[in-house]
Amino acid sequence: MRIDGRPYRTLWPTGDGRAIEVIDQTLLPHRFATRRIDDLDSAVEAIRTMVVRGAPLIGASAAYGLALALKSAADDASLERAYGALLASRPTAVNLRWALDDVRRRVRPLPPGERAAAAWARAAEICDEDVALNRRIGEAGLALIDAAHRAHGRAVNVLTHCNAGWLATVDWGTATAPIYLAHDRGVPVHVFVDETRPRNQGAALTAFELGQHGVPHTLIADNAGGHLMQRGQIDLCIVGADRVTARGDAANKIGTYLKALAARANRVPFYVAAPHTTIDWTMEDGLDIEIEERSADEVTHMTGRLHDGTIARVALAPPGTQAMNPAFDVTPAELIEAFITDRGLCPATKPALAALFERDRS
Ligand code: MRU
């Protein structure tokens, strides 16, 4: 997608093939800057501190991180050490494990001298595949937006939570891919963007990227969604996912579950857009998903731009206030109207998911 008219992906290999460059998402929307990642430690750090974030992008970054690690040491022990360090960088998004498993499976049978190049090539493929998967999610979801437009004869109002946009993937996004396609093809669409406390990925990232692409949108406080649904102002919800279990429970950014409950109460269809790389076939019950606990500072403080343009961090709560910060929650399958996947729409049931993705299950 474009920033100031220039096409970007969220990460790309540098010309010398020694590093990758990523958009530093901790600085958006106030500053656009890229960051060079050239070894294992900087890859782990970028994922952990959310310089790169969003399930598919975490996976793609980890694949390159493993390749970078193998450039300096490619024996079996080093491979396992790098795999372990990257896997521990963030716990909830299963795309991380998917990408690491994929690269490790391919390079382990190779002699150490060939592993780094093979891993690098596979990381590049994972990025290209992610773009293609999201594009297919876009086609599947476009049909829903188009149908809503025909039914209502006006712009379709979509609510989304967090950032499951192109910044969370290599390109296109998951939840936003149908929105971008609809917009590009002249289907009028308007997005209500949840701010997404505590890190404000909606306000900072989703609003930024929709604005850059010219998609009409309105930022709302996280608590406004139920009110809007009750008054018929939301036609459908589309969110992303960090992990989908075999039976269709979906972990996504904290607050997603409340939106799904409000959607069910108000008969607003609630869709989860996710590629097959987000499905964890080893898990049934979403409540078994490890939920990342992040620093309480993210709840008690907020960062933003002051009138004079400087970036500042301000306290919101009395000093010493105890706070907790679970980063994700789980929406049970029964609240999900359907998954929007790279293979089309899929009911949120175990048999439907298994049938659609039979060849990917391991
Ligand atoms: O903590 P984050 O910003 O990595 O969380 C991101 C989300 O929860 C996204 O909605 C999810 O990863 C889907 S991204 C296409």
Coordinates of C-alpha atoms and ligand atoms in Angstrom, one line a residue:
M1 CA 0.0 0.0 0.0
R2 CA 1.0 3.6 -0.2
I3 CA 2.5 6.2 2.2
D4 CA 2.5 9.7 0.8
G5 CA 1.8 8.1 -2.6
R6 CA 4.8 5.8 -2.5
P7 CA 4.2 2.0 -2.5
Y8 CA 5.6 0.2 0.5
R9 CA 5.6 -3.2 2.1
T10 CA 6.1 -3.4 5.9
L11 CA 9.4 -5.1 5.5
W12 CA 11.9 -5.8 2.7
P13 CA 15.4 -7.1 2.3
T14 CA 18.2 -4.5 1.9
G15 CA 20.0 -4.3 -1.4
D16 CA 23.1 -5.9 0.0
G17 CA 21.1 -8.9 1.2
R18 CA 22.6 -8.6 4.7
A19 CA 19.6 -7.2 6.5
I20 CA 16.0 -6.3 6.3
E21 CA 14.4 -2.9 6.7
V22 CA 11.1 -2.5 8.4
I23 CA 8.7 0.4 9.0
D24 CA 9.1 1.3 12.7
Q25 CA 5.5 1.1 13.9
T26 CA 6.2 2.5 17.4
L27 CA 6.7 5.9 15.7
L28 CA 3.5 6.1 13.7
P29 CA 1.5 8.1 13.0
H30 CA 3.6 11.0 14.1
R31 CA 6.8 10.0 12.3
F32 CA 7.6 7.7 9.4
A33 CA 11.0 6.0 9.8
T34 CA 12.4 2.7 8.9
R35 CA 14.7 0.5 10.9
R36 CA 17.5 -1.9 9.8
I37 CA 17.5 -5.4 11.3
D38 CA 20.7 -7.3 10.7
D39 CA 21.0 -9.9 13.3
L40 CA 19.0 -12.2 15.6
D41 CA 19.0 -9.9 18.6
S42 CA 17.7 -7.0 16.6
A43 CA 15.0 -9.2 15.1
V44 CA 13.9 -10.4 18.6
E45 CA 14.0 -6.9 19.9
A46 CA 11.9 -5.5 17.0
I47 CA 9.2 -8.1 17.6
R48 CA 9.2 -7.8 21.4
T49 CA 9.0 -4.0 21.4
M50 CA 6.4 -4.0 18.6
V51 CA 8.5 -2.1 16.1
V52 CA 6.9 -4.8 13.9
R53 CA 3.6 -6.3 15.1
G54 CA 0.4 -8.0 13.9
A55 CA 0.3 -11.7 13.6
P56 CA 1.3 -12.2 9.9
L57 CA 4.1 -9.6 10.1
I58 CA 5.5 -11.1 13.3
G59 CA 5.7 -14.4 11.4
A60 CA 7.4 -12.9 8.3
S61 CA 9.9 -10.9 10.5
A62 CA 10.7 -14.1 12.5
A63 CA 11.4 -16.0 9.3
Y64 CA 14.0 -13.3 8.3
G65 CA 15.3 -13.3 11.9
L66 CA 16.0 -17.0 11.7
A67 CA 17.8 -16.5 8.3
L68 CA 19.9 -13.6 9.8
A69 CA 20.9 -15.8 12.7
L70 CA 22.0 -18.6 10.4
K71 CA 24.2 -16.2 8.5
S72 CA 26.4 -16.0 11.6
A73 CA 26.1 -19.5 12.9
A74 CA 24.3 -22.4 11.2
D75 CA 25.1 -25.5 13.2
D76 CA 22.2 -27.4 14.8
A77 CA 22.6 -25.9 18.2
S78 CA 22.7 -22.4 16.8
L79 CA 19.6 -23.1 14.8
E80 CA 17.7 -24.3 17.8
R81 CA 18.9 -21.4 19.9
A82 CA 17.7 -18.8 17.4
Y83 CA 14.4 -20.6 16.9
G84 CA 13.8 -20.6 20.7
A85 CA 14.8 -16.9 21.1
L86 CA 12.4 -15.8 18.3
L87 CA 9.6 -18.1 19.4
A88 CA 9.8 -16.5 22.9
S89 CA 9.6 -12.9 21.6
R90 CA 5.8 -12.8 21.7
P91 CA 3.5 -15.6 22.8
T92 CA 0.0 -15.2 21.3
A93 CA 0.2 -14.9 17.5
V94 CA 0.6 -18.4 16.2
N95 CA 2.0 -17.2 12.8
L96 CA 5.3 -16.7 14.7
R97 CA 5.5 -20.5 15.4
W98 CA 4.1 -21.3 11.9
A99 CA 6.9 -19.3 10.1
L100 CA 9.7 -20.6 12.4
D101 CA 8.6 -24.2 12.0
D102 CA 8.3 -23.8 8.3
V103 CA 11.8 -22.4 7.9
R104 CA 13.4 -24.8 10.4
R105 CA 11.8 -27.8 8.7
R106 CA 13.3 -26.8 5.3
V107 CA 16.8 -25.9 6.5
R108 CA 17.5 -28.7 9.0
P109 CA 18.2 -31.4 6.4
L110 CA 20.7 -29.1 4.6
P111 CA 24.4 -28.9 5.4
P112 CA 25.1 -25.9 7.7
G113 CA 26.8 -24.0 4.8
E114 CA 23.6 -23.9 2.8
R115 CA 21.1 -23.1 5.6
A116 CA 21.3 -19.3 5.6
A117 CA 20.7 -18.9 1.9
A118 CA 17.8 -21.4 2.0
A119 CA 16.2 -19.7 5.0
W120 CA 16.6 -16.2 3.4
A121 CA 14.9 -17.5 0.2
R122 CA 12.1 -19.1 2.2
A123 CA 11.6 -15.9 4.2
A124 CA 11.1 -14.0 1.0
E125 CA 8.6 -16.5 -0.2
I126 CA 6.7 -16.3 3.1
C127 CA 6.4 -12.6 2.5
D128 CA 5.1 -13.0 -1.0
E129 CA 2.7 -15.7 0.1
D130 CA 1.4 -13.4 2.8
V131 CA 0.6 -10.7 0.3
A132 CA -1.2 -13.3 -1.9
L133 CA -3.2 -14.8 1.0
N134 CA -4.4 -11.4 2.1
R135 CA -5.4 -10.5 -1.4
R136 CA -7.5 -13.6 -1.5
I137 CA -9.0 -12.7 1.9
G138 CA -9.8 -9.4 0.3
E139 CA -11.7 -11.0 -2.6
A140 CA -13.7 -13.2 -0.2
G141 CA -14.6 -10.3 2.0
L142 CA -15.4 -8.0 -0.8
A143 CA -18.5 -10.1 -1.6
L144 CA -19.8 -9.4 1.9
I145 CA -19.3 -5.6 1.6
D146 CA -20.8 -5.6 -1.9
A147 CA -23.9 -7.6 -0.7
A148 CA -24.4 -5.1 2.2
H149 CA -24.1 -2.2 -0.2
R150 CA -26.8 -3.8 -2.5
A151 CA -29.0 -4.5 0.5
H152 CA -28.8 -1.0 2.0
G153 CA -28.2 1.2 -1.1
R154 CA -25.7 3.3 0.7
A155 CA -22.1 3.3 2.0
V156 CA -21.4 0.2 4.1
N157 CA -20.4 0.8 7.7
V158 CA -17.7 -1.6 8.9
L159 CA -16.4 -1.6 12.5
T160 CA -12.9 -2.9 13.0
H161 CA -10.7 -3.3 16.1
C162 CA -7.0 -2.8 16.6
N163 CA -4.9 -2.8 13.4
A164 CA -5.4 -5.8 11.2
G165 CA -4.5 -3.6 8.3
W166 CA -1.5 -3.8 5.9
L167 CA 0.8 -2.6 8.6
A168 CA 0.0 -5.8 10.5
T169 CA 0.9 -8.0 7.5
V170 CA 3.4 -7.7 4.7
D171 CA 0.7 -5.9 2.6
W172 CA -3.1 -5.5 2.2
G173 CA -3.9 -6.6 5.8
T174 CA -6.5 -9.2 6.7
A175 CA -9.5 -7.3 8.0
T176 CA -8.7 -4.3 5.8
A177 CA -8.1 -6.3 2.5
P178 CA -11.9 -6.5 1.7
I179 CA -12.2 -2.8 2.6
Y180 CA -9.4 -1.7 0.4
L181 CA -10.7 -3.8 -2.5
A182 CA -14.2 -2.5 -2.0
H183 CA -13.0 1.1 -2.0
D184 CA -10.8 0.6 -5.0
R185 CA -13.6 -1.0 -7.0
G186 CA -16.1 1.8 -6.2
V187 CA -18.2 0.1 -3.5
P188 CA -18.8 2.8 -1.0
V189 CA -17.4 1.8 2.4
H190 CA -16.9 3.7 5.6
V191 CA -14.9 2.3 8.6
F192 CA -15.5 2.9 12.3
V193 CA -12.1 2.5 13.8
D194 CA -11.9 1.5 17.5
E195 CA -9.0 3.4 19.1
T196 CA -7.9 0.1 20.8
R197 CA -6.6 1.0 24.2
P198 CA -4.1 0.6 25.7
R199 CA -1.6 0.9 22.7
N200 CA -4.0 2.6 20.4
Q201 CA -3.3 0.6 17.3
G202 CA -6.6 1.7 15.8
A203 CA -6.0 5.4 16.4
A204 CA -2.4 5.3 15.5
L205 CA -2.1 2.7 12.7
T206 CA -5.5 1.9 11.2
A207 CA -6.6 5.5 11.0
F208 CA -3.2 6.3 9.5
E209 CA -3.3 3.6 6.8
L210 CA -7.0 4.2 5.9
G211 CA -6.2 7.9 5.6
Q212 CA -3.2 7.3 3.4
H213 CA -5.4 5.2 1.1
G214 CA -8.3 7.6 1.1
V215 CA -10.8 5.3 2.7
P216 CA -13.5 7.2 4.7
H217 CA -13.3 6.4 8.3
T218 CA -14.2 7.7 11.8
L219 CA -12.2 7.1 14.9
I220 CA -14.3 6.0 17.9
A221 CA -13.6 5.4 21.6
D222 CA -13.4 1.7 22.3
N223 CA -16.6 2.0 24.4
A224 CA -18.7 3.4 21.5
G225 CA -19.1 0.3 19.4
G226 CA -22.1 -1.2 21.3
H227 CA -23.9 2.1 21.2
L228 CA -23.5 2.4 17.4
M229 CA -24.6 -1.2 16.9
Q230 CA -27.7 -0.6 19.0
R231 CA -28.6 2.2 16.7
G232 CA -28.1 0.4 13.4
Q233 CA -25.0 2.3 12.5
I234 CA -22.8 -0.7 11.9
D235 CA -23.5 -3.1 9.1
L236 CA -20.8 -5.6 9.8
C237 CA -17.7 -6.1 12.0
I238 CA -14.5 -7.3 10.5
V239 CA -11.5 -8.0 12.8
G240 CA -8.3 -9.9 12.5
A241 CA -6.9 -12.8 14.6
D242 CA -3.7 -13.8 16.3
R243 CA -4.6 -17.4 16.7
V244 CA -7.7 -19.4 15.6
T245 CA -8.2 -22.8 17.2
A246 CA -9.3 -26.0 15.4
R247 CA -12.9 -25.5 16.5
G248 CA -12.9 -21.8 15.6
D249 CA -12.3 -19.8 18.7
A250 CA -10.3 -16.7 17.9
A251 CA -7.8 -14.7 19.9
N252 CA -7.4 -11.1 18.9
K253 CA -6.5 -7.8 20.5
I254 CA -8.1 -7.2 23.9
G255 CA -11.6 -5.8 23.5
T256 CA -12.5 -7.9 20.5
Y257 CA -14.6 -10.2 22.6
L258 CA -16.8 -7.3 23.9
K259 CA -17.4 -6.2 20.3
A260 CA -18.4 -9.7 19.4
L261 CA -20.9 -9.8 22.3
A262 CA -22.4 -6.5 21.3
A263 CA -22.6 -7.6 17.7
R264 CA -24.5 -10.8 18.7
A265 CA -26.9 -8.9 20.9
N266 CA -27.6 -6.5 18.1
R267 CA -27.7 -9.0 15.2
V268 CA -24.7 -7.4 13.5
P269 CA -22.6 -10.1 11.7
F270 CA -19.2 -10.4 13.2
Y271 CA -16.4 -11.7 10.8
V272 CA -12.9 -12.7 11.6
A273 CA -10.5 -12.3 8.7
A274 CA -7.5 -14.7 8.9
P275 CA -5.2 -16.6 6.6
H276 CA -4.6 -20.4 7.2
T277 CA -1.3 -19.5 8.8
T278 CA -3.2 -18.2 11.8
I279 CA -4.9 -21.5 12.6
D280 CA -3.4 -23.5 15.4
W281 CA -4.5 -27.1 14.7
T282 CA -3.0 -28.3 17.9
M283 CA -5.5 -26.4 20.0
E284 CA -9.3 -26.8 20.5
D285 CA -10.3 -24.5 23.3
G286 CA -9.5 -20.9 22.8
L287 CA -9.1 -20.4 26.6
D288 CA -6.0 -22.5 26.3
I289 CA -4.3 -19.9 24.2
E290 CA -1.5 -18.1 26.0
I291 CA -2.5 -14.5 26.5
E292 CA 0.4 -12.0 26.4
E293 CA 0.6 -9.9 29.6
R294 CA 2.3 -6.6 28.7
S295 CA 3.6 -3.9 30.9
A296 CA 1.2 -2.1 33.2
D297 CA 2.8 1.2 32.0
E298 CA 0.9 0.8 28.8
V299 CA -2.4 1.2 30.8
T300 CA -1.2 3.9 33.2
H301 CA 0.5 6.1 30.6
M302 CA 0.0 7.2 27.0
T303 CA 2.3 8.6 24.3
G304 CA 1.3 11.2 21.8
R305 CA 2.2 14.4 20.1
L306 CA 2.1 17.8 21.8
H307 CA 1.0 21.1 20.2
D308 CA 4.7 21.9 19.5
G309 CA 5.2 18.7 17.7
T310 CA 7.3 16.9 20.3
I311 CA 6.4 13.4 21.3
A312 CA 5.6 13.0 25.0
R313 CA 4.5 10.3 27.4
V314 CA 2.0 11.3 29.9
A315 CA 0.6 9.7 33.0
L316 CA -3.2 8.9 33.1
A317 CA -3.5 7.4 36.6
P318 CA -2.4 8.4 40.1
P319 CA 1.2 7.5 40.7
G320 CA 1.6 3.9 41.9
T321 CA -1.8 2.8 40.6
Q322 CA -1.9 -1.0 40.2
A323 CA -2.8 -1.9 36.6
M324 CA -3.0 -5.0 34.5
N325 CA -2.6 -5.4 30.8
P326 CA -3.8 -8.6 29.1
A327 CA -3.0 -7.9 25.4
F328 CA -5.5 -10.3 23.8
D329 CA -8.9 -11.9 24.5
V330 CA -10.7 -14.9 23.0
T331 CA -13.9 -14.7 21.0
P332 CA -15.7 -18.1 21.1
A333 CA -16.6 -19.6 17.8
E334 CA -20.3 -19.3 18.4
L335 CA -20.1 -15.5 18.3
I336 CA -18.3 -15.5 14.9
E337 CA -20.6 -15.4 11.8
A338 CA -17.8 -16.7 9.6
F339 CA -14.1 -16.6 8.9
I340 CA -12.9 -14.7 5.9
T341 CA -10.0 -16.8 4.7
D342 CA -7.6 -17.1 1.8
R343 CA -9.9 -20.0 0.7
G344 CA -13.1 -18.1 1.0
L345 CA -15.7 -17.7 3.7
C346 CA -15.8 -20.5 6.3
P347 CA -18.3 -21.1 9.1
A348 CA -16.7 -21.0 12.5
T349 CA -17.0 -24.7 13.2
K350 CA -14.5 -27.5 13.5
P351 CA -15.8 -29.6 10.6
A352 CA -16.0 -26.6 8.2
L353 CA -12.4 -25.4 9.1
A354 CA -11.1 -28.9 8.8
A355 CA -12.7 -29.5 5.4
L356 CA -11.5 -26.2 4.0
F357 CA -7.9 -26.5 5.2
E358 CA -7.5 -30.2 5.1
R359 CA -4.2 -30.1 3.2
D360 CA -2.6 -27.7 5.6
R361 CA -3.2 -29.5 8.9
S362 CA -0.2 -31.0 10.6
Ligands
MRU1 O1 -0.4 -6.5 19.7 P1 -0.5 -6.4 18.2 O2 -0.6 -5.0 17.7 O3 0.5 -7.3 17.5 O4 -1.9 -7.1 17.9 C1 -2.4 -7.2 16.6 C2 -3.8 -7.8 16.5 O5 -4.4 -8.2 17.5 C3 -4.3 -7.9 15.1 O6 -5.7 -7.7 15.1 C4 -4.0 -9.4 14.7 O7 -2.6 -9.6 14.8 C5 -4.4 -9.6 13.3 S1 -3.3 -8.9 12.2 C6 -3.7 -9.1 10.6

